[in-house]
């Protein structure tokens, strides 16, 4: 059966998808890179106004994707917007409206790390690459990543472990809560109760089972977030606000 562009994601899961790092995926990654470049350029010219537009656009894409499921009567608790990256979307809006040091630190972990992982290992691989859920998936996460990148570079001066721990504490609390929530509701938010299709988490799950697959999952997340902290401070564009107290 053929489905149109505007078809709810649950209806697409058995209709054929696209290969990880295949031609379609690579084309989408190029598109995501263009979005990131556009948002960072706009932020350089218009500051927080650009981040407000980008963050609201990401939430609008999320709402439109959910609206398709509501209209097709396929919107169940499993599709509630409660994943790591959904939290990052809400934080992007909060930061764009009222910049905060704590929100900035959370965005570095959830927005940068989560957004990058989602673009590289998308959870919508089972959908045809031309459909709206795929458009929303890639564009949402490119907007999350770019808004988070701008927020981090806007205020970072140097790396401090207490800032890193803010992010890690939030993620740890999320995992503990959603292990319980997922078991109670039959959901899999944050993929902390089972693997995401087509991602390395599947291999860890097959090799180690549940809950041991969470060990490499957590280790990769911790190392990746720490590296992003370092790069934000000392990489290209990092430390530009050094001495202004932005990260105090």
Coordinates of C-alpha atoms in Angstrom, one line a residue:
X1 CA 0.0 0.0 0.0
X2 CA 1.3 3.5 -0.9
X3 CA 1.1 6.3 1.5
X4 CA 1.2 10.1 0.8
X5 CA 3.6 12.6 2.1
X6 CA 1.4 13.7 5.0
X7 CA 0.9 10.3 6.6
X8 CA 1.1 9.6 10.3
X9 CA 4.3 7.9 11.4
X10 CA 2.6 4.8 13.0
X11 CA 1.1 4.0 9.6
X12 CA 4.5 4.2 7.9
X13 CA 6.4 1.8 10.1
X14 CA 5.9 -1.2 7.7
X15 CA 5.8 0.7 4.4
X16 CA 9.6 0.7 3.8
X17 CA 12.2 3.0 5.1
X18 CA 15.7 4.1 4.2
X19 CA 19.2 2.8 5.0
X20 CA 21.4 4.3 7.7
X21 CA 24.0 6.5 6.0
X22 CA 22.5 5.5 2.7
X23 CA 21.9 8.1 -0.1
X24 CA 18.7 9.4 1.4
X25 CA 20.1 9.7 4.9
X26 CA 23.2 11.5 3.6
X27 CA 21.1 13.9 1.6
X28 CA 19.1 14.7 4.8
X29 CA 22.3 15.2 6.7
X30 CA 23.4 17.8 4.1
X31 CA 20.1 19.5 4.5
X32 CA 20.5 19.5 8.3
X33 CA 24.0 21.0 8.0
X34 CA 22.5 23.8 5.8
X35 CA 19.9 24.5 8.5
X36 CA 22.6 24.7 11.2
X37 CA 24.6 27.1 9.1
X38 CA 21.6 29.3 8.4
X39 CA 20.6 29.5 12.1
X40 CA 24.1 30.2 13.3
X41 CA 24.5 32.9 10.7
X42 CA 21.1 34.4 11.6
X43 CA 22.1 34.3 15.3
X44 CA 25.2 36.3 14.5
X45 CA 23.1 39.0 12.9
X46 CA 19.9 39.1 15.0
X47 CA 20.9 37.4 18.2
X48 CA 18.1 36.0 20.4
X49 CA 15.4 36.9 17.8
X50 CA 16.9 34.2 15.5
X51 CA 16.8 31.7 18.3
X52 CA 13.2 32.5 19.0
X53 CA 12.2 31.8 15.4
X54 CA 14.2 28.6 15.3
X55 CA 13.0 27.2 18.6
X56 CA 9.3 28.0 17.8
X57 CA 9.7 26.5 14.4
X58 CA 11.0 23.2 16.0
X59 CA 8.0 23.1 18.3
X60 CA 5.6 23.8 15.4
X61 CA 7.1 20.9 13.4
X62 CA 6.6 18.6 16.5
X63 CA 2.9 19.8 16.8
X64 CA 2.3 19.2 13.1
X65 CA 3.7 15.6 13.3
X66 CA 1.5 14.9 16.4
X67 CA -1.5 16.5 14.6
X68 CA -1.2 13.9 11.8
X69 CA -1.4 11.1 14.4
X70 CA -4.3 12.7 16.1
X71 CA -6.2 13.1 12.8
X72 CA -5.5 9.4 11.9
X73 CA -6.4 8.1 15.4
X74 CA -2.9 6.7 15.9
X75 CA -1.8 9.0 18.7
X76 CA -1.2 6.8 21.7
X77 CA 0.8 7.3 24.9
X78 CA 3.8 5.8 23.0
X79 CA 3.9 8.9 20.9
X80 CA 3.7 11.5 23.6
X81 CA 6.4 14.2 23.2
X82 CA 8.5 13.1 26.2
X83 CA 11.8 12.0 24.7
X84 CA 15.2 13.6 25.5
X85 CA 15.0 15.8 22.4
X86 CA 11.5 16.9 23.2
X87 CA 12.8 18.2 26.5
X88 CA 15.5 20.0 24.5
X89 CA 12.9 21.6 22.3
X90 CA 11.1 23.1 25.3
X91 CA 14.4 24.2 26.8
X92 CA 15.3 25.9 23.5
X93 CA 12.1 28.0 23.7
X94 CA 12.8 28.8 27.3
X95 CA 16.3 29.9 26.6
X96 CA 15.3 32.0 23.6
X97 CA 12.7 33.8 25.7
X98 CA 14.8 34.2 28.8
X99 CA 18.5 33.1 28.6
X100 CA 19.6 31.1 31.6
X101 CA 22.9 29.6 32.6
X102 CA 21.3 26.4 33.9
X103 CA 19.2 26.0 30.7
X104 CA 22.3 26.6 28.6
X105 CA 24.1 23.8 30.4
X106 CA 21.1 21.4 29.8
X107 CA 21.0 22.4 26.2
X108 CA 24.6 21.5 25.7
X109 CA 23.9 17.9 26.9
X110 CA 20.3 17.4 25.7
X111 CA 20.3 19.7 22.6
X112 CA 23.8 19.2 21.2
X113 CA 24.4 15.6 22.2
X114 CA 20.7 14.5 21.7
X115 CA 20.2 16.4 18.5
X116 CA 23.4 15.2 16.9
X117 CA 22.7 11.5 17.9
X118 CA 19.2 11.8 16.5
X119 CA 20.4 13.1 13.1
X120 CA 23.1 10.5 12.8
X121 CA 21.0 7.6 14.1
X122 CA 17.4 8.7 13.4
X123 CA 14.5 6.8 15.0
X124 CA 12.4 7.2 11.9
X125 CA 14.4 5.0 9.6
X126 CA 11.4 2.8 9.0
X127 CA 9.6 5.6 7.3
X128 CA 10.0 6.5 3.6
X129 CA 12.4 9.4 3.3
X130 CA 10.0 11.8 1.5
X131 CA 7.3 11.7 4.2
X132 CA 6.4 14.4 6.7
X133 CA 7.5 12.5 9.8
X134 CA 11.0 12.3 8.3
X135 CA 11.0 15.9 7.3
X136 CA 9.9 16.8 10.9
X137 CA 12.4 14.5 12.4
X138 CA 15.5 15.9 10.7
X139 CA 14.4 19.5 10.7
X140 CA 13.4 19.5 14.3
X141 CA 16.7 18.1 15.4
X142 CA 18.8 20.3 13.2
X143 CA 16.9 23.3 14.8
X144 CA 17.5 21.9 18.3
X145 CA 21.2 21.4 17.6
X146 CA 21.7 24.8 16.0
X147 CA 19.8 26.7 18.7
X148 CA 21.7 24.8 21.4
X149 CA 25.0 25.5 19.7
X150 CA 24.2 29.2 19.5
X151 CA 23.1 29.3 23.1
X152 CA 26.3 27.6 24.3
X153 CA 28.6 29.8 22.3
X154 CA 26.7 32.9 23.4
X155 CA 27.5 32.4 27.1
X156 CA 30.4 30.0 27.5
X157 CA 33.8 31.2 29.0
X158 CA 35.4 28.1 30.4
X159 CA 34.6 24.5 31.4
X160 CA 33.6 23.8 35.0
X161 CA 32.7 20.4 36.3
X162 CA 29.8 21.7 38.4
X163 CA 28.3 22.8 35.1
X164 CA 28.8 19.4 33.6
X165 CA 27.2 17.8 36.6
X166 CA 24.1 19.9 36.2
X167 CA 23.5 18.2 32.8
X168 CA 24.4 14.7 34.0
X169 CA 22.1 15.0 37.1
X170 CA 19.2 16.0 34.9
X171 CA 19.8 13.1 32.6
X172 CA 20.2 10.6 35.4
X173 CA 16.9 11.8 37.0
X174 CA 15.2 11.4 33.6
X175 CA 16.5 7.9 33.1
X176 CA 15.4 6.8 36.6
X177 CA 11.9 8.3 36.2
X178 CA 11.3 7.0 32.7
X179 CA 12.4 3.5 33.5
X180 CA 9.5 3.5 35.9
X181 CA 7.2 5.5 33.7
X182 CA 7.8 3.3 30.6
X183 CA 7.1 0.2 32.6
X184 CA 3.9 1.6 33.9
X185 CA 2.6 3.0 30.6
X186 CA 4.1 0.6 28.1
X187 CA 6.2 3.3 26.5
X188 CA 9.9 3.7 25.7
X189 CA 10.8 7.4 26.1
X190 CA 14.5 8.1 25.9
X191 CA 15.0 4.5 24.7
X192 CA 15.8 3.6 28.3
X193 CA 13.6 0.6 28.3
X194 CA 14.5 -0.8 24.9
X195 CA 16.5 0.0 21.7
X196 CA 15.6 2.4 18.9
X197 CA 15.3 0.7 15.5
X198 CA 18.4 0.9 13.3
X199 CA 20.7 2.4 16.0
X200 CA 23.7 1.0 17.8
X201 CA 21.5 0.6 20.9
X202 CA 20.0 -2.5 19.1
X203 CA 23.4 -4.2 19.0
X204 CA 24.1 -3.4 22.7
X205 CA 20.6 -4.7 23.6
X206 CA 21.1 -7.9 21.7
X207 CA 24.5 -8.5 23.2
X208 CA 23.9 -7.5 26.8
X209 CA 20.1 -7.6 27.3
X210 CA 18.1 -5.3 29.6
X211 CA 19.2 -3.4 31.6
X212 CA 22.9 -4.0 30.9
X213 CA 22.6 -2.4 27.4
X214 CA 22.2 0.9 29.3
X215 CA 25.8 0.8 30.4
X216 CA 27.4 1.4 27.0
X217 CA 24.5 3.7 26.2
X218 CA 25.2 5.8 29.2
X219 CA 29.0 5.7 28.8
X220 CA 28.7 7.0 25.2
X221 CA 26.4 9.8 26.3
X222 CA 28.6 10.8 29.2
X223 CA 31.8 10.9 27.1
X224 CA 30.0 12.6 24.2
X225 CA 28.6 15.3 26.4
X226 CA 31.9 15.9 28.1
X227 CA 33.7 16.2 24.7
X228 CA 31.1 18.7 23.6
X229 CA 31.7 20.7 26.8
X230 CA 35.4 20.8 26.0
X231 CA 34.8 21.8 22.4
X232 CA 32.4 24.5 23.3
X233 CA 35.0 26.1 25.5
X234 CA 38.2 25.5 23.6
X235 CA 37.2 24.6 20.0
X236 CA 36.4 27.0 17.2
X237 CA 34.2 29.8 18.5
X238 CA 34.6 28.7 22.1
X239 CA 35.7 31.0 24.9
X240 CA 34.6 34.1 23.0
X241 CA 33.0 35.5 26.1
X242 CA 35.9 34.7 28.4
X243 CA 36.3 37.2 31.1
X244 CA 32.7 38.5 30.9
X245 CA 31.4 36.2 33.6
X246 CA 28.8 34.6 31.3
X247 CA 29.4 31.1 32.7
X248 CA 29.7 32.1 36.4

